[in-house]
mmCIF file of C-alpha atoms in Angstrom:
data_model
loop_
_atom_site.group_PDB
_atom_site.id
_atom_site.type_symbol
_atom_site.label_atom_id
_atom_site.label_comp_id
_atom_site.label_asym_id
_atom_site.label_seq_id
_atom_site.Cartn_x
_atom_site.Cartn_y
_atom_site.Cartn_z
ATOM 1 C CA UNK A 17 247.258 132.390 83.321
ATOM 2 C CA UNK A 18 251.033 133.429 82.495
ATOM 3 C CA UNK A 19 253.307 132.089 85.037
ATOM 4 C CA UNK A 20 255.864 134.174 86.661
ATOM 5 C CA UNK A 21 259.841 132.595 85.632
ATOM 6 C CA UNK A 22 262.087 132.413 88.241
ATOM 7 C CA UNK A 23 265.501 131.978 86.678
ATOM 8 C CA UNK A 24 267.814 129.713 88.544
ATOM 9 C CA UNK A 25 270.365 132.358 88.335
ATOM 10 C CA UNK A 26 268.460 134.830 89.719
ATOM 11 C CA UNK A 27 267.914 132.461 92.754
ATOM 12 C CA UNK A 28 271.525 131.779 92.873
ATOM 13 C CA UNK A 29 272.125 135.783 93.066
ATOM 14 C CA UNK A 30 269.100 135.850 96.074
ATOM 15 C CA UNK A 31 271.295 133.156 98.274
ATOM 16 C CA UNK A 32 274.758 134.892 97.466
ATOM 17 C CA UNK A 33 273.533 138.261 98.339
ATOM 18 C CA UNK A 34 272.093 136.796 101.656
ATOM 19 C CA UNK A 35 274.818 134.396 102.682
ATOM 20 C CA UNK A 36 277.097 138.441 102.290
ATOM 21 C CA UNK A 37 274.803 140.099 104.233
ATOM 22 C CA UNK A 38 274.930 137.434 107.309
ATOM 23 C CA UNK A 39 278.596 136.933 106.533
ATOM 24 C CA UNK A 40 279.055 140.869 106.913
ATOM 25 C CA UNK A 41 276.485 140.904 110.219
ATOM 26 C CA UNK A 42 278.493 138.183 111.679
ATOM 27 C CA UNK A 43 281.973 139.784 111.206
ATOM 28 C CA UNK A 44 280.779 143.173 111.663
ATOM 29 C CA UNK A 45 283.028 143.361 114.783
ATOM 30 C CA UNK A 46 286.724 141.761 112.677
ATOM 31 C CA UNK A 47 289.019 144.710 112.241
ATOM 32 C CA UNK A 48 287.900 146.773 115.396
ATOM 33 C CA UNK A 49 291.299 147.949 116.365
ATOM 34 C CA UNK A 50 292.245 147.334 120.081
ATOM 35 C CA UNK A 51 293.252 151.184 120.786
ATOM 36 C CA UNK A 52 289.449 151.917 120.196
ATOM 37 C CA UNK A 53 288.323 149.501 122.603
ATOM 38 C CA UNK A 54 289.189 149.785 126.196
ATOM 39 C CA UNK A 55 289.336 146.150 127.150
ATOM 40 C CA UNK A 56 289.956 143.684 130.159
ATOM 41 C CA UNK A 57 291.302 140.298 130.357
ATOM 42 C CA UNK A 58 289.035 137.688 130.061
ATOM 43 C CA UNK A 59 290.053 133.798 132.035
ATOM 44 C CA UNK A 60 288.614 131.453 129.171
ATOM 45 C CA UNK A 61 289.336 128.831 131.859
ATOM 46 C CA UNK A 62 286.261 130.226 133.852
ATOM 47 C CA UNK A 63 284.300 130.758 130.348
ATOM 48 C CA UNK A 64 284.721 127.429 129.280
ATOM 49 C CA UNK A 65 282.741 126.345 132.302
ATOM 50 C CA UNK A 66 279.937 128.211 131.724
ATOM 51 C CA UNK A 67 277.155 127.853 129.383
ATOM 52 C CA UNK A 68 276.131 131.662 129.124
ATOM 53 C CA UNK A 69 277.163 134.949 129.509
ATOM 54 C CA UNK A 70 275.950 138.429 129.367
ATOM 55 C CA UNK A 71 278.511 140.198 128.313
ATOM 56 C CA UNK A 72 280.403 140.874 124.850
ATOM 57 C CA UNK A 73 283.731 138.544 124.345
ATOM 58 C CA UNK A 74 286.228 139.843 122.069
ATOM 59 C CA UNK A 75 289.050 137.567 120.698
ATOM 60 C CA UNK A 76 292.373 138.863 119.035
ATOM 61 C CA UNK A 77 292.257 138.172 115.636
ATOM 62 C CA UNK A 78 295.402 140.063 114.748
ATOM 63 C CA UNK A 79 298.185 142.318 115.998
ATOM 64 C CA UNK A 80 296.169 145.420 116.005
ATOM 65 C CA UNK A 81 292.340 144.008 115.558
ATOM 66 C CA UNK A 82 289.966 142.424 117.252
ATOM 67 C CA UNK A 83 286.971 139.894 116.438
ATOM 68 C CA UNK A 84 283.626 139.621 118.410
ATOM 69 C CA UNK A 85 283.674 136.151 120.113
ATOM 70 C CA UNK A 86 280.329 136.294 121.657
ATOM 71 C CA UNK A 87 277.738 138.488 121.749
ATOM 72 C CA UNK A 88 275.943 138.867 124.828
ATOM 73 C CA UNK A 89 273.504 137.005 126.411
ATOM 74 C CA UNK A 90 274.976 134.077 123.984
ATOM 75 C CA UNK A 91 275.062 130.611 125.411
ATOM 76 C CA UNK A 92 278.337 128.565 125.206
ATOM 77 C CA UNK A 93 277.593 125.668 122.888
ATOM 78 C CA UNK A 94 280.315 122.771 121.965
ATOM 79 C CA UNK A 95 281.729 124.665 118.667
ATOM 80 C CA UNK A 96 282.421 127.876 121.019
ATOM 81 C CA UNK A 97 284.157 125.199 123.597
ATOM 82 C CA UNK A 98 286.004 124.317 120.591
ATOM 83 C CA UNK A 99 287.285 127.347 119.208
ATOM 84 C CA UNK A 100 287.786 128.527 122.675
ATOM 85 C CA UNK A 101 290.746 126.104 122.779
ATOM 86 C CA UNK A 102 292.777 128.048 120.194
ATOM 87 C CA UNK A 103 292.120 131.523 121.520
ATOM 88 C CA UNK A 104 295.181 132.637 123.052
ATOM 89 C CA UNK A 105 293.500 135.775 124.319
ATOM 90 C CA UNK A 106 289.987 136.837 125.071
ATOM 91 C CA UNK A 107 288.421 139.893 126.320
ATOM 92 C CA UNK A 108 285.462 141.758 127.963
ATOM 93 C CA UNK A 109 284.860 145.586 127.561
ATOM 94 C CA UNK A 110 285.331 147.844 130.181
ATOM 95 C CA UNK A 111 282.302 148.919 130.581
ATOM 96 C CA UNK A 112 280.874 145.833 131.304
ATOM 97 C CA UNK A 113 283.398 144.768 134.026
ATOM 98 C CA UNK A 114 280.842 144.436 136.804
ATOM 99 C CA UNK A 115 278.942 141.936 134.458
ATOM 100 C CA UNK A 116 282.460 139.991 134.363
ATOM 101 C CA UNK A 117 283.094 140.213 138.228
ATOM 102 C CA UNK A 118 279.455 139.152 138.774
ATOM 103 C CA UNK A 119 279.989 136.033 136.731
ATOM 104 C CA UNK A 120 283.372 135.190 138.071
ATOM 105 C CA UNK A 121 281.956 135.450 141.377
ATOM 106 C CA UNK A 122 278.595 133.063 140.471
ATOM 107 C CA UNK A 123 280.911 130.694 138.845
ATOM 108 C CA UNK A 124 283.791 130.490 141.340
ATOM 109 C CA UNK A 125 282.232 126.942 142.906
ATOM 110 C CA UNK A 126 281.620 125.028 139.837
ATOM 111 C CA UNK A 127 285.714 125.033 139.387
ATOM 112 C CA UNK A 128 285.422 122.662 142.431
ATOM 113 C CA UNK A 129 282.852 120.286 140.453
ATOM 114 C CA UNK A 130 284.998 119.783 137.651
ATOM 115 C CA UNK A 131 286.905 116.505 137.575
ATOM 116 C CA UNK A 132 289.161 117.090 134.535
ATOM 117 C CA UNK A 133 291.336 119.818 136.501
ATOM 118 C CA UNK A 134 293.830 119.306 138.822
ATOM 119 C CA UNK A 135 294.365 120.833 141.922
ATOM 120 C CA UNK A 136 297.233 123.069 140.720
ATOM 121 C CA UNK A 137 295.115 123.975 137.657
ATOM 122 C CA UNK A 138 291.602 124.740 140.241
ATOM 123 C CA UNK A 139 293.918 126.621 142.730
ATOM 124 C CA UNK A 140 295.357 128.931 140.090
ATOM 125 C CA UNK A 141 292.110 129.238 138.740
ATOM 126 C CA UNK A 142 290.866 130.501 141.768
ATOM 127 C CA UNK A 143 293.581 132.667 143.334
ATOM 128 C CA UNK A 144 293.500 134.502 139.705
ATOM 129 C CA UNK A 145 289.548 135.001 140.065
ATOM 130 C CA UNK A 146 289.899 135.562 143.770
ATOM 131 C CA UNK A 147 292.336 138.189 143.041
ATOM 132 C CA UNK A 148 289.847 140.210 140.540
ATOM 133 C CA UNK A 149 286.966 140.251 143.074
ATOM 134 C CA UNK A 150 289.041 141.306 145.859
ATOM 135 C CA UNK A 151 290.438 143.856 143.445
ATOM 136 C CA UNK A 152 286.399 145.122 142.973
ATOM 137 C CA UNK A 153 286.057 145.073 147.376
ATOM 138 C CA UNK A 154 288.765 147.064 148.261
ATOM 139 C CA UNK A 155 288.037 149.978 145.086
ATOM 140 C CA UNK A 156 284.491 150.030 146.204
ATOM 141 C CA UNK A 157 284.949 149.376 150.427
ATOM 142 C CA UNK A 158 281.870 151.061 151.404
ATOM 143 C CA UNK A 159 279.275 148.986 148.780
ATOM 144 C CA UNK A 160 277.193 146.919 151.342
ATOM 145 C CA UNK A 161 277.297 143.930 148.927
ATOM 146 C CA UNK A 162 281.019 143.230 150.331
ATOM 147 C CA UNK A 163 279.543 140.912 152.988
ATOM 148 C CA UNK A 164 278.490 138.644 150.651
ATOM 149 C CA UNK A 165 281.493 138.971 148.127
ATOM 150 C CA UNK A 166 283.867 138.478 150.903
ATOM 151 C CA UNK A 167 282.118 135.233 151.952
ATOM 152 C CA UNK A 168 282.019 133.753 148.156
ATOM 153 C CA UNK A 169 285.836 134.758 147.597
ATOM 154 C CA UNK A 170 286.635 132.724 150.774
ATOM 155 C CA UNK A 171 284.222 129.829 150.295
ATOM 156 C CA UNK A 172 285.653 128.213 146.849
ATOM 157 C CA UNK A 173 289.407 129.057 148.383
ATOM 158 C CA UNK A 174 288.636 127.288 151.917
ATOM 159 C CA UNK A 175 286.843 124.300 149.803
ATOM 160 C CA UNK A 176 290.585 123.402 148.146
ATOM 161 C CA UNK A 177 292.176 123.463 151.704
ATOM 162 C CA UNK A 178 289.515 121.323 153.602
ATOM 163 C CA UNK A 179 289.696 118.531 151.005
ATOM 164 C CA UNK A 180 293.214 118.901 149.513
ATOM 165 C CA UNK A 181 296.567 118.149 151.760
ATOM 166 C CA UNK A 182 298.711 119.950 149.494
ATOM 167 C CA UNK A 183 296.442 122.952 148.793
ATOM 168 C CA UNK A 184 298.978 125.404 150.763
ATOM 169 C CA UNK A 185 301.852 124.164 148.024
ATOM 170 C CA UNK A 186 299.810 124.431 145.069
ATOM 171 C CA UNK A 187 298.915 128.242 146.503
ATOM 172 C CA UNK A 188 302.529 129.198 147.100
ATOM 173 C CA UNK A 189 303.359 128.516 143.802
ATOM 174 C CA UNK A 190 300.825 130.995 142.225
ATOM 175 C CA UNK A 191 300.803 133.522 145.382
ATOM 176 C CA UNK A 192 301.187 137.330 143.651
ATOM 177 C CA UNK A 193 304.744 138.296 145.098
ATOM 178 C CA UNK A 194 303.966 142.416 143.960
ATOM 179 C CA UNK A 195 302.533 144.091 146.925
ATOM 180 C CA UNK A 196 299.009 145.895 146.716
ATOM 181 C CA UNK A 197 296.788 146.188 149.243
ATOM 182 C CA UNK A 198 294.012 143.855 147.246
ATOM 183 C CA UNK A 199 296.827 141.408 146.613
ATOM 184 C CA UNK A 200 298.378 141.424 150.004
ATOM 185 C CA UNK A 201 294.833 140.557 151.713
ATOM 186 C CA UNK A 202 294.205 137.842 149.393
ATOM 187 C CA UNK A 203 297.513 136.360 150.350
ATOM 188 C CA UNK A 204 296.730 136.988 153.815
ATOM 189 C CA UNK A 205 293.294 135.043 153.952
ATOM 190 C CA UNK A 206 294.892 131.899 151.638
ATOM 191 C CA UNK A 207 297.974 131.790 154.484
ATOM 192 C CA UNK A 208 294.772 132.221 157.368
ATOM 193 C CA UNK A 209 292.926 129.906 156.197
ATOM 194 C CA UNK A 210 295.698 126.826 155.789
ATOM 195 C CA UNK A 211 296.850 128.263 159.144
ATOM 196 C CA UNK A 212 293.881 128.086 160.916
ATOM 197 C CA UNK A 213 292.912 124.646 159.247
ATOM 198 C CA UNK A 214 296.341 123.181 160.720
ATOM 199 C CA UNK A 215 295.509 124.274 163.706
ATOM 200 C CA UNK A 216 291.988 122.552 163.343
ATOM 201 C CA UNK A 217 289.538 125.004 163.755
ATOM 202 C CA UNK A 218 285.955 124.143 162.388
ATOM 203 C CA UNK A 219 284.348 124.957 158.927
ATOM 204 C CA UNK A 220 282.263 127.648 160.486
ATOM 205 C CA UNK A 221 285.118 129.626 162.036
ATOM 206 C CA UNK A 222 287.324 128.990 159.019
ATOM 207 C CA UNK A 223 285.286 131.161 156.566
ATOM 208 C CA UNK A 224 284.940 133.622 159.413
ATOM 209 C CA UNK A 225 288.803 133.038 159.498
ATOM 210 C CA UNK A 226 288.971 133.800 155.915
ATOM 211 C CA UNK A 227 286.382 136.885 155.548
ATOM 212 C CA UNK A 228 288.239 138.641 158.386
ATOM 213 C CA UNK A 229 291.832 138.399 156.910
ATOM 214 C CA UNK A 230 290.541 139.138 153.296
ATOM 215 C CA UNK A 231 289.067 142.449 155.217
ATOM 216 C CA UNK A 232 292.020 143.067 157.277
ATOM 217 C CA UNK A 233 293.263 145.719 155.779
ATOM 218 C CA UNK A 234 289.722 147.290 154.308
ATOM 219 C CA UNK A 235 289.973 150.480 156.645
ATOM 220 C CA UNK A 236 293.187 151.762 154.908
ATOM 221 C CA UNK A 237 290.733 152.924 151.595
ATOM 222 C CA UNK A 238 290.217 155.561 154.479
ATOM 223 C CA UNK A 239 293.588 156.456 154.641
ATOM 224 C CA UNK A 240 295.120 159.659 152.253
ATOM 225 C CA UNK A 241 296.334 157.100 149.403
ATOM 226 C CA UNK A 242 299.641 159.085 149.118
ATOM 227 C CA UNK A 243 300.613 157.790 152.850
ATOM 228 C CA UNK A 244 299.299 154.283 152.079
ATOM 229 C CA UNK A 245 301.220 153.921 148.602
ATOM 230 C CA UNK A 246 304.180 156.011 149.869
ATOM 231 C CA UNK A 247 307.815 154.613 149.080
ATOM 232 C CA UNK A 248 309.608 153.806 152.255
ATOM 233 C CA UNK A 249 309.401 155.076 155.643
ATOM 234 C CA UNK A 250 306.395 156.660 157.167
ATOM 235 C CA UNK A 251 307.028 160.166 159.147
ATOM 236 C CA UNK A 252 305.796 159.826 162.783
ATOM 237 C CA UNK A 253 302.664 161.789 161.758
ATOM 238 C CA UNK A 254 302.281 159.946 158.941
ATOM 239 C CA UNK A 255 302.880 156.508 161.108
ATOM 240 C CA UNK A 256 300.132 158.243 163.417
ATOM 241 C CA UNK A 257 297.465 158.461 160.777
ATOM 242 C CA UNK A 258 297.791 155.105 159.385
ATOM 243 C CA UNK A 259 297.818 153.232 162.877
ATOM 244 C CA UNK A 260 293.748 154.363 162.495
ATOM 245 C CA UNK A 261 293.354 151.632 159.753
ATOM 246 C CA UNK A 262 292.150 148.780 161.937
ATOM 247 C CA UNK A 263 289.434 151.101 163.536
ATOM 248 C CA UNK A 264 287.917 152.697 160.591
ATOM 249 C CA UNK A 265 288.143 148.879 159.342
ATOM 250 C CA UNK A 266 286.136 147.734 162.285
ATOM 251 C CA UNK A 267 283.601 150.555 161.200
ATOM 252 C CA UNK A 268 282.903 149.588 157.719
ATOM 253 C CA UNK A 269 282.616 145.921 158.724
ATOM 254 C CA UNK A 270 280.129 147.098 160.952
ATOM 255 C CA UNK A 271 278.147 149.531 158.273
ATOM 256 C CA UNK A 272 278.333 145.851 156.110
ATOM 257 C CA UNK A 273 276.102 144.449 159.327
ATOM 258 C CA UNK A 274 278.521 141.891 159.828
ATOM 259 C CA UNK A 275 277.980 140.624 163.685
ATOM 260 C CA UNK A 276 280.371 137.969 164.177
ATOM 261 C CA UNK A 277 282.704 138.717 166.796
ATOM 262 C CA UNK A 278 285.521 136.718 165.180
ATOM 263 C CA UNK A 279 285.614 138.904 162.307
ATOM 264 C CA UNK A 280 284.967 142.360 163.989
ATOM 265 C CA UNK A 281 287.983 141.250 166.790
ATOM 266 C CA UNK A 282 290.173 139.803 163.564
ATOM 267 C CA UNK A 283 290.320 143.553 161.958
ATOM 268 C CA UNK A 284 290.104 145.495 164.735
ATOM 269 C CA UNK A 285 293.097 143.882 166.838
ATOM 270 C CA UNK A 286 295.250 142.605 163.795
ATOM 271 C CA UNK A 287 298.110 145.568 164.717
ATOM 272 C CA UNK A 288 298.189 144.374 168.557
ATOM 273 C CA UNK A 289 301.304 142.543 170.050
ATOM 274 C CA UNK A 290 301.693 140.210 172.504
ATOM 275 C CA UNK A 291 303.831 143.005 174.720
ATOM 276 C CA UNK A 292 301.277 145.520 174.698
ATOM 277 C CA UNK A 293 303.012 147.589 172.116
ATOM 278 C CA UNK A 294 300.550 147.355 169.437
ATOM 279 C CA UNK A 295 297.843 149.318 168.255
ATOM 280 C CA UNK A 296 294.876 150.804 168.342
ATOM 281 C CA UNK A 297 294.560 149.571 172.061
ATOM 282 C CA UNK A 298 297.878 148.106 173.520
ATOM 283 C CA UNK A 299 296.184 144.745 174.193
ATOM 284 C CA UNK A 300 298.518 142.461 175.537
ATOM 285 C CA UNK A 301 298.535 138.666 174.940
ATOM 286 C CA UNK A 302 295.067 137.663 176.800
ATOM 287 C CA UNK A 303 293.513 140.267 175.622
ATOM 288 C CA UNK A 304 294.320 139.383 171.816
ATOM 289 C CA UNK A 305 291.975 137.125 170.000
ATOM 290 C CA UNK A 306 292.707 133.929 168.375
ATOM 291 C CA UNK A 307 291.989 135.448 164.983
ATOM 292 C CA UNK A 308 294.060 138.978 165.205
ATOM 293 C CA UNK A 309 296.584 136.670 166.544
ATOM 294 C CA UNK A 310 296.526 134.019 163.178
ATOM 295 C CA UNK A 311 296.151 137.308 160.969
ATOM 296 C CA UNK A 312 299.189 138.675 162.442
ATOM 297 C CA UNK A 313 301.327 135.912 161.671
ATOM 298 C CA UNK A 314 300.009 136.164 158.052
ATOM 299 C CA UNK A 315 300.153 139.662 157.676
ATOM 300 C CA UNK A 316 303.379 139.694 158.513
ATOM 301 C CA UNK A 317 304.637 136.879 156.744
ATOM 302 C CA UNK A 318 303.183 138.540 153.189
ATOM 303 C CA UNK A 319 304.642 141.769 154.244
ATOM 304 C CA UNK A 320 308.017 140.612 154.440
ATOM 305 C CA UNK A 321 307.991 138.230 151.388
ATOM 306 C CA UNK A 322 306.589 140.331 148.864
ATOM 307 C CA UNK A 323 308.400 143.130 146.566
ATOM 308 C CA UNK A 324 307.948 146.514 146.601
ATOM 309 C CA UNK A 325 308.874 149.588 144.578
ATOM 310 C CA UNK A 326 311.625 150.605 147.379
ATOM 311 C CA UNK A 327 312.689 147.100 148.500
ATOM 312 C CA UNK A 328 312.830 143.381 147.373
ATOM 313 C CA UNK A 329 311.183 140.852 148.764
ATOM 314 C CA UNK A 330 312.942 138.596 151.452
ATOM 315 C CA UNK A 331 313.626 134.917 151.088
ATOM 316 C CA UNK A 332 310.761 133.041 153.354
ATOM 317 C CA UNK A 333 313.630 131.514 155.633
ATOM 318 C CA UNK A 334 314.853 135.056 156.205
ATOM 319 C CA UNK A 335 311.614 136.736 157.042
ATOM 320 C CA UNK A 336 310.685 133.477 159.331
ATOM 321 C CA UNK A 337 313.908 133.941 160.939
ATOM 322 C CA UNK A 338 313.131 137.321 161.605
ATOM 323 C CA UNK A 339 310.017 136.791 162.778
ATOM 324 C CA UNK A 340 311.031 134.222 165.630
ATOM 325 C CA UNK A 341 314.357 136.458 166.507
ATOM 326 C CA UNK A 342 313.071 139.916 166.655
ATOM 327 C CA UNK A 343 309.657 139.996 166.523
ATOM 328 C CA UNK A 344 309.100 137.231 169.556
ATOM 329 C CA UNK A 345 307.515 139.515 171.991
ATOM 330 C CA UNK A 346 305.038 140.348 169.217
ATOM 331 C CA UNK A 347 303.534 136.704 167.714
ATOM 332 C CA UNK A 348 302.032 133.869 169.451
ATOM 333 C CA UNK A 349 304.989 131.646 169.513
ATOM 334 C CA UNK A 350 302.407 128.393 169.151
ATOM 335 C CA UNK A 351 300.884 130.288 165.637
ATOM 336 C CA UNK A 352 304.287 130.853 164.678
ATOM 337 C CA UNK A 353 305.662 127.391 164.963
ATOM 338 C CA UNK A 354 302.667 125.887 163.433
ATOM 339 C CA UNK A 355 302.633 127.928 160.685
ATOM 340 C CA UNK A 356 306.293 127.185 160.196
ATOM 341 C CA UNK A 357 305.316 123.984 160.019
ATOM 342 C CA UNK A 358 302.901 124.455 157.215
ATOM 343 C CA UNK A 359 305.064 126.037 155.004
ATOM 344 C CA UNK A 360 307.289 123.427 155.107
ATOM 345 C CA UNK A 361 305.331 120.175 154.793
#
C-alpha cells in the first residue's frame, strides 16, 4: 500500500499559515481609528480588581488607533494584570455603558477589601466611580432601580468614613470643584455623611444620611433645564419655578417606594431656614428635621465653593465666613460649628 508523503515543508507552510490566521483574528481590532468608535473612559484601577467583564476593552495603541484589550465576557488572568500596568488609557464603547456602570457599581466594595491601596488611593477610587453612577441617577431620575443605586453609591463611601479618621481630608483633596448637578450631590452626600458621623449618628441613619443628600437635588430633572443650567441670576418667575424642586423630589423618592422618613423629610425640607423664610413650606427651626438641617449646611457649603461658568468659586474660609455672618438666621448654628470643625481637623 503506497504511503501518502507529508513533506516537512509543507507542514511548516500548514503552522505558518495558521499561526497568520490567529495572529490576524487576534489583532483584528489594531488600527480601528478612535473617530470611528464612540468611546468612554475606562478606570483600569477598578478593572484590575476584577476577574471578568462583559464588555469590550479597547486600549490606545497609537495616536489615532485603537487595539482590542478584551473581548467580552473575557476573564482577567495575571498576563492581562500585567499588561494592564502599562496601559495609559483604556476604554469601553458607548454602547455598552450600562454594562460599565453595572460593573462599577457590583465592584465598588471590593476596593474596601484590598490591602495594597491606601486610603487616598480607595477614596479617589471611589469618589471617581461614585461620580459615574450618580452621573447614570440623575440622567435617568425616574428608573425605579435608583433606590438601590443610591444605597450602593453611599455604602462603599460611608465604609471609608466609619473606619478612616482622615477620610474627610483624603475626600477634599479629590472633591470635583466644577458645578453640575450630579457632581454637586455627590459632594453633598461625602460632606453629609462626615458631618453626620461627627456628630455621631448611627450606621443605619448614616446611609439614610447619605441616600437623602445624594437625592437632594433629584427633583430639579423636573425643572425646564434652561432655568436649571442658566448663567447667573434667576428672574422672580424663574426663582418661582425652581423653588418646586424639593417637592417634585419628594415625589420621585416616593414613586422609588422609598419609606424612610429621614430621607423623604431630608429632600423635601432641604430649602427651609431656621427663620421661616425657606421653602416649599416656611418651616421654622422645630419644624426642620435633623437631616434637611445637615443637608443644608452641605448644600450650601458646595454651592459656594465650587466654580461656575458666571462666577469662581470662593475660598472655604470665605464661604464659612459667610455662612456664620449672613446666613445665621438660616443654619443650625450647632451643624455649622461642627462642621467647621470637620473641615479643619
Amino acid at each position: 500500500m503506497k504511503q501518502k508523503v507529508i513533506r516537512q515543508s509543507n507542514i511548516n507552510h500548514i503552522i505558518d499559515e495558521t499561526q497568520k490566521k490567529e495572529e490576524e483574528k487576534q489583532q483584528a481590532y489594531i488600527l480601528v481609528d478612535k473617530d470611528m468608535l464612540n468611546l468612554i473612559p475606562v478606570d483600569k484601577r477598578i478593572l484590575n480588581l476584577a476577574t471578568k467583564v462583559d464588555f469590550k476593552v479597547f486600549a490606545e495603541d497609537e495616536k489615532t488607533h485603537m487595539s482590542l484589550f478584551l473581548q467580552a465576557d473575557s476573564v482577567i488572568d495575571k498576563e492581562k494584570k500585567s499588561k494592564l500596568k502599562y496601559a495609559e488609557k483604556i476604554y469601553a464603547l458607548e454602547s455598552e455603558k450600562d454594562k460599565y456602570d453595572n460593573f462599577l457599581e457590583n465592584h465598588l466594595q471590593s476596593i474596601l477589601r484590598d490591602n495594597s491601596l491606601s486610603l487616598d488611593e480607595k477614596t479617589d477610587i471611589i469618589y471617581a466611580a461614585s461620580s459615574d453612577l450618580t452621573h447614570k441617577l440623575y440622567a435617568n431620575p425616574d428608573a425605579l432601580e435608583n433606590a438601590t443605586l443610591s444605597e450602593n453609591i453611599v455604602k462603599p463611601m460611608l465604609d471609608t468614613i466609619i473606619h478612616n479618621e482622615n477620610t474627610i481630608s483624603s475626600y477634599l483633596k479629590i472633591i470635583e470643584y466644577d458645578y453640575y448637578t450630579h457632581t454637586h450631590s455627590l459632594n453633598v452626600s461625602v460632606y453629609a455623611l462626615c458631618l453626620g458621623n461627627e456628630l455621631n449618628l448611627d450606621e443605619e441613619k448614616l446611609t439614610s444620611l447619605g441616600r437623602a443628600a445624594l437625592l437632594h437635588d433629584i427633583g430639579k430633572s423636573k425643572i425646564d433645564p434652561k432655568i436649571v443650567n442658566k448663567q447667573g441670576k434667576l428672574t422672580q418667575e424663574e426663582f418661582e419655578m425652581m423653588k418646586n424642586h424639593p417637592t417634585y423630589g419628594y415625589e420621585i423618592a416616593n414613586s422609588y417606594k422609598i419609606e424612610d422618613k429621614n430621607i423623604l423629610e431630608g429632600i423635601y425640607q432641604h430649602h427651609e431656614k431656621l427663620d421661616g423664610n425657606g421653602y416649599p413650606n416656611k418651616l421654622s427651626d422645630k419644624e426642620i428635621g435633623l437631616f434637611p438641617k445637615i443637608i443644608s449646611v452641605c448644600d450650601i457649603f458646595d454651592a459656594l465653593t465650587t466654580r461656575r461658568s458666571y462666577k469662581s468659586a470662593m475660598k472655604s474660609f470665605e464661604a464659612l465666613t459667610l455662612m456664620k455672618t449672613t446666613m445665621n438666621s438660616h443654619l443650625d448654628a450647632s451643624i455649622l460649628n461642627t462642621f467647621i470643625k470637620m473641615l479643619h481637623k
